[in-house]
Amino acid sequence: MIKDITLGQYFPGNSVVHKLDPRVKIILTLLYITALFIVTNFKGYIVFGLFTFIIISISTIPHRFVFKGLRPLLFIIVLTAFINMFMTKEGVILYGIGPLVATDKGVEMAIFMVLRLLFLIMGTSLLTLTTSPILLTDGIEKLLNPFKKIGVPAHELAMMMTIALRFIPTLLEETDKIMKAQMARGADFESGNLLKRAKGLVPLLVPLFISAFRRADELATAMESRCYRGGDQRTRMKQLITDKRDYIAIVVMIALIAALIMMRLL
Amino acid sequence: MKQEMINAIKVDYTYESQQQDIPMVLRNININVKKGEFVAVLGHNGSGKSTLAKHFNALLLPIGGVVFVDNMDTQDEHVTWEIRQQVGMVFQNPDNQIVATIVEEDVAFGPENLGVPPAQIRERVNEALKLVDMYAYKGHAPHLLSGGQKQRIAIAGILAMKPACIVLDEPTAMLDPEGRKEVMRAIQKLNREEGITVVLITHYMDEAVQADRVIVMEQGQIVMEGAPRKVFSQVAYLKEIGLDVPQVTELAYELQKAGVKIQEDILTIEECIEAVAKKLKGNK
Amino acid sequence: MIIRIENLYHTYMKGSPFEKQSLNDVTLDIAQGEFIGLIGHTGSGKSTLIQHLNRLIKPTKGKIYILGKDITDKEINIREIRSKVGLVFQYPEHQLFEETVYKDIAFGPLNAGVSEECVHERVLEALKFVGLEESVLEKSPFELSGGQKRRAAIAGVIAMKPEILVLDEPTAGLDPAGRDEILFQIKSMHTKLNMTVILVSHSMEDIARIVDRIVVMHEGKIAMTGTPGQIFKQIKRIEQMGLSAPQVTYVMRALKDKGWAVKDEIFTVQQAKNELLRLLEGNND
């Protein structure tokens, strides 16, 4: 079910992680991902895993909720494991069936890659889980602002994201409604081969597109009525404030990276 | 002249201005809405009432004639945004006018566009949400609210811009009876207590009854205008142009037709009860 | 009984924090040819109930028999059920998708496996019932006016020749003239085709004018059922459920309370007029 996907969802809370400045949180996430690529040995992963575990605990988001976010990506994770396991030709051969040969190096690579992916997903979903979509888009807008001069439409991108987030639930509901209405007229969305199924989607997609365009049109009129004229001279009700805790968070992250680099060198 | 909120003079409009012989959507419309007035515009679908509404905040510009909003000409591009701040607009579909994913963020959208300082926006948002009785929902996601609640959020979003006038284009057409009542209560309150000028486009007669003045449109023209009592006493004509009258008004009209001498301009249940009771007593 | 619902329960999103009991022990019989008005506050379970009738929603517990067949049975032919029970959703014009009105109306019957020739006949017949001209058939449905679109969409369901027609607020958003026209067409279809019709509406005035029997839902249960007269005379009870009676019912009730001998099963202007005229003349004697 679409509703089961936790990836990208916001989980309201009052923890320190929730309260961090979204701009800082985005930067921290980027640093976290960078740090992930510094790690090359098991010791490093243990430190990294511990760090991730602690952050999730501080965020007060139930651990199982974070893990649930991994489920839709399980296939990709397994696939990565397989590819790494069988594509690595170096090292001592552990076992082999026909062309599929697994070496000790291969197994190691597979484990590393899977861990890397897991942390990557957990780290980024922690960002979206602890940051309301509005703050997230605000953060992105503010971070991209300096790039406006070279033509990055910071405000427009953020506005598009906000509107997309606002209309996703509405359009999902609408999809469900149109699907049912067509099923009531005997439409079949479930059986037949790929071509037949693709064709079967027409009665769903056409009305959905038309409705999306109608909504876009009406929304544009409504926004114009409310004096929307782009990002210039616009103010924001919620100001992003960088606090002491934000600086501490940055220091902690830099310390982690430093530690990881040390571990790699030593 | 200072008392005028909206003044439309000889307005003509058509959507396809390039072609010839296209019937005008609006023809020679003259309207004068006074400050603080509550005007209802009635008409069936396609009578031009929504098109007219869009002229009141410069979303559409007349092809012939002029529209003044608070003495500003809507053709003048320099005052377009000022006009839109003065005249807020609420539309039919509540889903398609809410921009943000959190109620208070959405209400803040207008004042943010106007460049109001942040602290003031917060104040305006709280005030607007309280006015429409939605303050308790300020942290909610709009898509989980009922239609009536969403529409009140949309009204709050306009109020936060501190307009002098609100134009509502069939705001209750997609709502259930409960939602309709909530929205009408909010509109009444804005007009009576806050002194905001209201133009309500509708085809619900029971809503138009609440206005100070009713304007009836048919085929792009104004065909009737006056106090609700006066307009609704024309039962036969209203029915002829595809409009309704409240059941009680129709009852009085039918009784009249059957030869019973009863007050003709009945609008509410209470008035009807009184008039009929008087008649019955008189007959005893 | 063309529809028999026995102890129907439905729980939304069972097991999640959003779990909600939307139908709670619903039992209802509807006879062939009846015209039912289904009313209730938003969230009372009306929509969930009607979607059970052609198995768009499966019950959590309970049985539904349509024309004697248990449609909760796994082995049932869903297609057959869906062509027997036609369901017109709210704002049905939003489901139009074909290039021409003809093709859109033909969509249902073609899915049901009706032959091309028969489909042609059915399209024309359905078109007539909803009062559209044949000239619209080759037009794109998106060129039509709002009211025409609504009728074309309804025709798409009629063309399936359902024995039971369920309409969820078919007049929502229409102006009084459009509303009256559609109600009149539904009524005439009901009479001419001897169809069983279930009409969901928020407008008590509409319901009062047109249906034989009213079913009132409240909090997932059937709260009341009876003729419009029987239902509307219990003003207090229906108001407790967030509903109201037609205006004239209130007038007549008030007159009765003031001591006049008026009948209390009055809910249309015509009835009220006749009753008042009777009283006035009676007094003259």
Short mmCIF file of C-alpha atoms in Angstrom, two decimals, chain B residues 3-272:
data_model
loop_
_atom_site.label_atom_id
_atom_site.label_comp_id
_atom_site.label_asym_id
_atom_site.label_seq_id
_atom_site.Cartn_x
_atom_site.Cartn_y
_atom_site.Cartn_z
CA GLN B 3 -18.26 55.27 0.29
CA GLU B 4 -17.85 53.08 -2.77
CA MET B 5 -15.96 49.82 -2.57
CA ILE B 6 -16.59 48.56 -6.07
CA ASN B 7 -17.98 50.53 -8.93
CA ALA B 8 -18.45 48.82 -12.28
CA ILE B 9 -19.60 51.01 -15.13
CA LYS B 10 -20.93 49.64 -18.40
CA VAL B 11 -18.74 46.55 -18.25
CA ASP B 12 -18.58 44.26 -21.28
CA TYR B 13 -16.53 41.10 -21.39
CA THR B 14 -15.94 38.10 -23.59
CA TYR B 15 -13.33 35.34 -23.32
CA GLU B 16 -12.66 35.17 -27.04
CA SER B 17 -11.95 38.74 -27.91
CA GLN B 18 -10.25 37.86 -31.19
CA GLN B 19 -13.33 36.50 -32.89
CA GLN B 20 -16.27 38.48 -34.04
CA ASP B 21 -19.91 37.69 -33.38
CA ILE B 22 -19.11 35.94 -30.14
CA PRO B 23 -21.80 36.61 -27.59
CA MET B 24 -20.60 38.73 -24.72
CA VAL B 25 -20.27 36.92 -21.38
CA LEU B 26 -21.01 40.22 -19.65
CA ARG B 27 -23.09 42.94 -21.21
CA ASN B 28 -23.37 46.48 -19.97
CA ILE B 29 -23.02 45.68 -16.30
CA ASN B 30 -23.43 48.52 -13.82
CA ILE B 31 -22.80 47.68 -10.21
CA ASN B 32 -22.09 49.76 -7.19
CA VAL B 33 -21.08 48.07 -3.97
CA LYS B 34 -20.88 50.32 -0.93
CA LYS B 35 -18.31 49.91 1.81
CA GLY B 36 -19.56 47.54 4.49
CA GLU B 37 -22.37 46.23 2.31
CA PHE B 38 -23.24 42.53 1.89
CA VAL B 39 -24.25 41.89 -1.70
CA ALA B 40 -25.29 38.53 -3.10
CA VAL B 41 -25.04 37.86 -6.82
CA LEU B 42 -27.47 35.17 -7.95
CA GLY B 43 -27.67 33.41 -11.25
CA HIS B 44 -27.59 29.93 -12.71
CA ASN B 45 -24.41 28.32 -14.05
CA GLY B 46 -23.21 30.18 -17.09
CA SER B 47 -25.05 33.41 -16.29
CA GLY B 48 -21.73 35.24 -16.05
CA LYS B 49 -21.63 35.71 -12.32
CA SER B 50 -18.18 34.14 -11.81
CA THR B 51 -16.78 36.13 -14.70
CA LEU B 52 -18.11 39.26 -13.08
CA ALA B 53 -16.53 38.34 -9.76
CA LYS B 54 -13.11 38.05 -11.36
CA HIS B 55 -13.40 41.68 -12.47
CA PHE B 56 -13.52 42.82 -8.87
CA ASN B 57 -9.88 42.06 -8.14
CA ALA B 58 -8.37 42.59 -11.57
CA LEU B 59 -8.10 38.89 -12.43
CA LEU B 60 -10.04 39.86 -15.54
CA LEU B 61 -10.13 43.29 -17.14
CA PRO B 62 -13.22 44.62 -18.88
CA ILE B 63 -13.23 44.88 -22.66
CA GLY B 64 -15.67 47.74 -22.54
CA GLY B 65 -16.37 49.98 -19.58
CA VAL B 66 -14.42 50.38 -16.37
CA VAL B 67 -14.22 48.84 -12.92
CA PHE B 68 -13.12 50.93 -9.96
CA VAL B 69 -12.06 49.29 -6.73
CA ASP B 70 -11.83 51.80 -3.93
CA ASN B 71 -11.48 54.46 -6.65
CA MET B 72 -8.62 52.61 -8.34
CA ASP B 73 -9.06 51.69 -11.97
CA THR B 74 -8.45 47.95 -12.45
CA GLN B 75 -6.91 48.65 -15.87
CA ASP B 76 -4.07 50.51 -14.17
CA GLU B 77 -1.26 47.98 -13.78
CA HIS B 78 0.44 50.02 -11.08
CA VAL B 79 -2.36 49.35 -8.63
CA THR B 80 -3.11 45.70 -9.48
CA TRP B 81 -1.51 44.35 -6.31
CA GLU B 82 -3.04 47.02 -4.16
CA ILE B 83 -6.44 46.09 -5.56
CA ARG B 84 -5.85 42.41 -4.85
CA GLN B 85 -4.86 43.23 -1.30
CA GLN B 86 -8.04 45.30 -0.89
CA VAL B 87 -10.34 42.73 -2.48
CA GLY B 88 -9.64 39.15 -1.46
CA MET B 89 -11.18 36.26 -3.32
CA VAL B 90 -12.38 32.86 -2.15
CA PHE B 91 -13.14 30.21 -4.76
CA GLN B 92 -15.43 27.22 -5.06
CA ASN B 93 -13.06 24.29 -4.65
CA PRO B 94 -11.43 24.46 -1.22
CA ASP B 95 -8.71 22.01 -2.25
CA ASN B 96 -7.45 24.12 -5.09
CA GLN B 97 -6.72 27.30 -3.19
CA ILE B 98 -4.74 26.00 -0.25
CA VAL B 99 -1.04 26.25 -0.98
CA ALA B 100 0.78 24.99 2.09
CA THR B 101 0.86 21.71 3.97
CA ILE B 102 0.11 23.26 7.36
CA VAL B 103 -2.90 25.44 8.13
CA GLU B 104 -1.06 28.40 9.65
CA GLU B 105 1.52 28.35 6.88
CA ASP B 106 -1.23 28.64 4.35
CA VAL B 107 -2.89 31.54 6.11
CA ALA B 108 0.52 33.25 6.19
CA PHE B 109 0.90 32.94 2.42
CA GLY B 110 -0.91 36.19 1.56
CA PRO B 111 0.82 38.48 4.04
CA GLU B 112 4.15 36.88 3.13
CA ASN B 113 3.52 37.87 -0.46
CA LEU B 114 2.77 41.41 0.67
CA GLY B 115 6.11 41.57 2.44
CA VAL B 116 4.67 42.02 5.92
CA PRO B 117 7.30 41.74 8.70
CA PRO B 118 7.41 38.23 10.25
CA ALA B 119 6.20 39.14 13.74
CA GLN B 120 3.19 40.92 12.28
CA ILE B 121 2.38 37.98 10.04
CA ARG B 122 2.22 35.72 13.08
CA GLU B 123 -0.19 38.14 14.73
CA ARG B 124 -2.38 38.44 11.64
CA VAL B 125 -2.46 34.67 11.15
CA ASN B 126 -3.58 34.03 14.72
CA GLU B 127 -6.19 36.75 14.52
CA ALA B 128 -7.56 35.51 11.19
CA LEU B 129 -7.75 31.91 12.36
CA LYS B 130 -9.60 32.97 15.51
CA LEU B 131 -12.09 34.97 13.45
CA VAL B 132 -13.12 31.89 11.49
CA ASP B 133 -12.96 29.61 14.55
CA MET B 134 -10.07 27.58 13.21
CA TYR B 135 -7.33 28.60 15.64
CA ALA B 136 -7.30 25.16 17.25
CA TYR B 137 -6.38 23.65 13.89
CA LYS B 138 -3.41 25.89 13.11
CA GLY B 139 -0.91 23.04 13.16
CA HIS B 140 -3.06 20.61 11.17
CA ALA B 141 -2.59 19.36 7.64
CA PRO B 142 -5.32 20.90 5.47
CA HIS B 143 -6.07 17.74 3.49
CA LEU B 144 -7.37 16.02 6.62
CA LEU B 145 -9.96 18.73 7.35
CA SER B 146 -13.60 18.78 6.27
CA GLY B 147 -14.74 20.89 3.32
CA GLY B 148 -16.25 23.56 5.56
CA GLN B 149 -13.08 23.77 7.59
CA LYS B 150 -10.91 24.03 4.48
CA GLN B 151 -13.07 26.81 3.15
CA ARG B 152 -12.77 28.71 6.43
CA ILE B 153 -8.98 28.33 6.18
CA ALA B 154 -9.19 29.86 2.72
CA ILE B 155 -11.21 32.76 4.17
CA ALA B 156 -8.66 33.20 6.95
CA GLY B 157 -5.93 33.28 4.31
CA ILE B 158 -7.70 36.26 2.75
CA LEU B 159 -8.41 37.95 6.10
CA ALA B 160 -4.73 37.86 6.98
CA MET B 161 -4.17 40.25 4.07
CA LYS B 162 -6.44 42.75 5.82
CA PRO B 163 -8.73 43.36 2.88
CA ALA B 164 -11.61 45.83 2.85
CA CYS B 165 -13.73 43.48 0.77
CA ILE B 166 -14.07 39.75 0.22
CA VAL B 167 -15.53 38.28 -2.95
CA LEU B 168 -16.64 34.67 -2.57
CA ASP B 169 -17.32 32.70 -5.73
CA GLU B 170 -19.78 29.92 -4.83
CA PRO B 171 -17.86 29.09 -1.66
CA THR B 172 -20.40 26.53 -0.48
CA ALA B 173 -21.21 24.71 -3.74
CA MET B 174 -19.05 21.72 -2.86
CA LEU B 175 -19.91 21.53 0.83
CA ASP B 176 -22.38 19.50 2.86
CA PRO B 177 -25.13 21.32 4.82
CA GLU B 178 -23.00 21.47 7.95
CA GLY B 179 -20.07 22.97 6.04
CA ARG B 180 -22.36 25.46 4.34
CA LYS B 181 -23.67 26.68 7.67
CA GLU B 182 -20.13 27.05 9.08
CA VAL B 183 -19.01 29.10 6.11
CA MET B 184 -22.13 31.29 6.06
CA ARG B 185 -21.71 31.97 9.78
CA ALA B 186 -18.12 33.06 9.16
CA ILE B 187 -19.19 35.34 6.29
CA GLN B 188 -21.93 36.94 8.38
CA LYS B 189 -19.49 37.57 11.19
CA LEU B 190 -16.96 39.25 8.92
CA ASN B 191 -19.59 41.54 7.51
CA ARG B 192 -21.44 42.39 10.72
CA GLU B 193 -18.61 42.48 13.23
CA GLU B 194 -15.55 43.34 11.19
CA GLY B 195 -17.29 45.65 8.75
CA ILE B 196 -15.81 43.88 5.73
CA THR B 197 -17.65 44.36 2.46
CA VAL B 198 -18.90 41.02 1.16
CA VAL B 199 -19.82 40.02 -2.38
CA LEU B 200 -21.23 36.51 -2.35
CA ILE B 201 -21.71 34.71 -5.65
CA THR B 202 -24.13 31.85 -5.16
CA HIS B 203 -27.07 29.93 -6.49
CA TYR B 204 -28.38 29.02 -3.07
CA MET B 205 -31.38 31.19 -2.28
CA ASP B 206 -31.19 30.67 1.46
CA GLU B 207 -27.73 32.21 1.37
CA ALA B 208 -28.72 35.15 -0.75
CA VAL B 209 -31.54 35.88 1.71
CA GLN B 210 -28.92 36.83 4.30
CA ALA B 211 -27.52 39.66 2.17
CA ASP B 212 -28.41 43.35 2.28
CA ARG B 213 -28.94 43.42 -1.45
CA VAL B 214 -29.40 40.79 -4.14
CA ILE B 215 -28.35 41.13 -7.75
CA VAL B 216 -29.76 38.61 -10.20
CA MET B 217 -27.85 37.85 -13.37
CA GLU B 218 -29.08 36.16 -16.50
CA GLN B 219 -27.20 35.80 -19.78
CA GLY B 220 -24.50 38.23 -18.78
CA GLN B 221 -26.86 40.97 -17.73
CA ILE B 222 -28.31 42.23 -14.50
CA VAL B 223 -32.00 41.48 -14.62
CA MET B 224 -33.04 42.27 -11.08
CA GLU B 225 -31.62 44.13 -8.15
CA GLY B 226 -32.88 45.02 -4.72
CA ALA B 227 -33.45 43.92 -1.15
CA PRO B 228 -33.86 40.14 -0.81
CA ARG B 229 -37.48 40.62 0.16
CA LYS B 230 -38.21 42.48 -3.01
CA VAL B 231 -36.29 40.15 -5.29
CA PHE B 232 -37.67 36.93 -3.87
CA SER B 233 -41.25 38.06 -4.11
CA GLN B 234 -40.86 37.60 -7.88
CA VAL B 235 -41.28 33.84 -7.57
CA ALA B 236 -42.59 33.26 -11.07
CA TYR B 237 -39.81 35.20 -12.75
CA LEU B 238 -37.06 33.59 -10.71
CA LYS B 239 -38.38 30.15 -11.58
CA GLU B 240 -38.56 31.10 -15.21
CA ILE B 241 -34.84 31.90 -15.32
CA GLY B 242 -33.98 28.64 -13.59
CA LEU B 243 -33.58 29.84 -10.05
CA ASP B 244 -35.19 28.73 -6.83
CA VAL B 245 -36.91 30.46 -4.00
CA PRO B 246 -36.96 29.22 -0.41
CA GLN B 247 -39.78 26.71 0.21
CA VAL B 248 -41.59 29.11 2.54
CA THR B 249 -41.51 31.90 -0.03
CA GLU B 250 -42.91 29.53 -2.60
CA LEU B 251 -45.61 28.41 -0.18
CA ALA B 252 -46.75 32.00 0.35
CA TYR B 253 -46.70 32.55 -3.39
CA GLU B 254 -48.77 29.40 -4.03
CA LEU B 255 -51.29 30.41 -1.39
CA GLN B 256 -51.59 33.83 -2.99
CA LYS B 257 -52.21 32.19 -6.33
CA ALA B 258 -54.96 30.09 -4.75
CA GLY B 259 -56.66 33.26 -3.65
CA VAL B 260 -55.45 33.47 -0.07
CA LYS B 261 -54.44 37.00 0.84
CA ILE B 262 -51.16 36.49 2.63
CA GLN B 263 -48.00 38.53 2.99
CA GLU B 264 -46.01 37.98 -0.20
CA ASP B 265 -42.44 38.75 0.77
CA ILE B 266 -41.80 35.93 3.21
CA LEU B 267 -38.19 34.81 3.55
CA THR B 268 -37.80 32.80 6.72
CA ILE B 269 -39.59 29.95 8.46
CA GLU B 270 -40.49 32.24 11.38
CA GLU B 271 -42.08 34.83 9.11
CA CYS B 272 -44.03 32.12 7.38
#
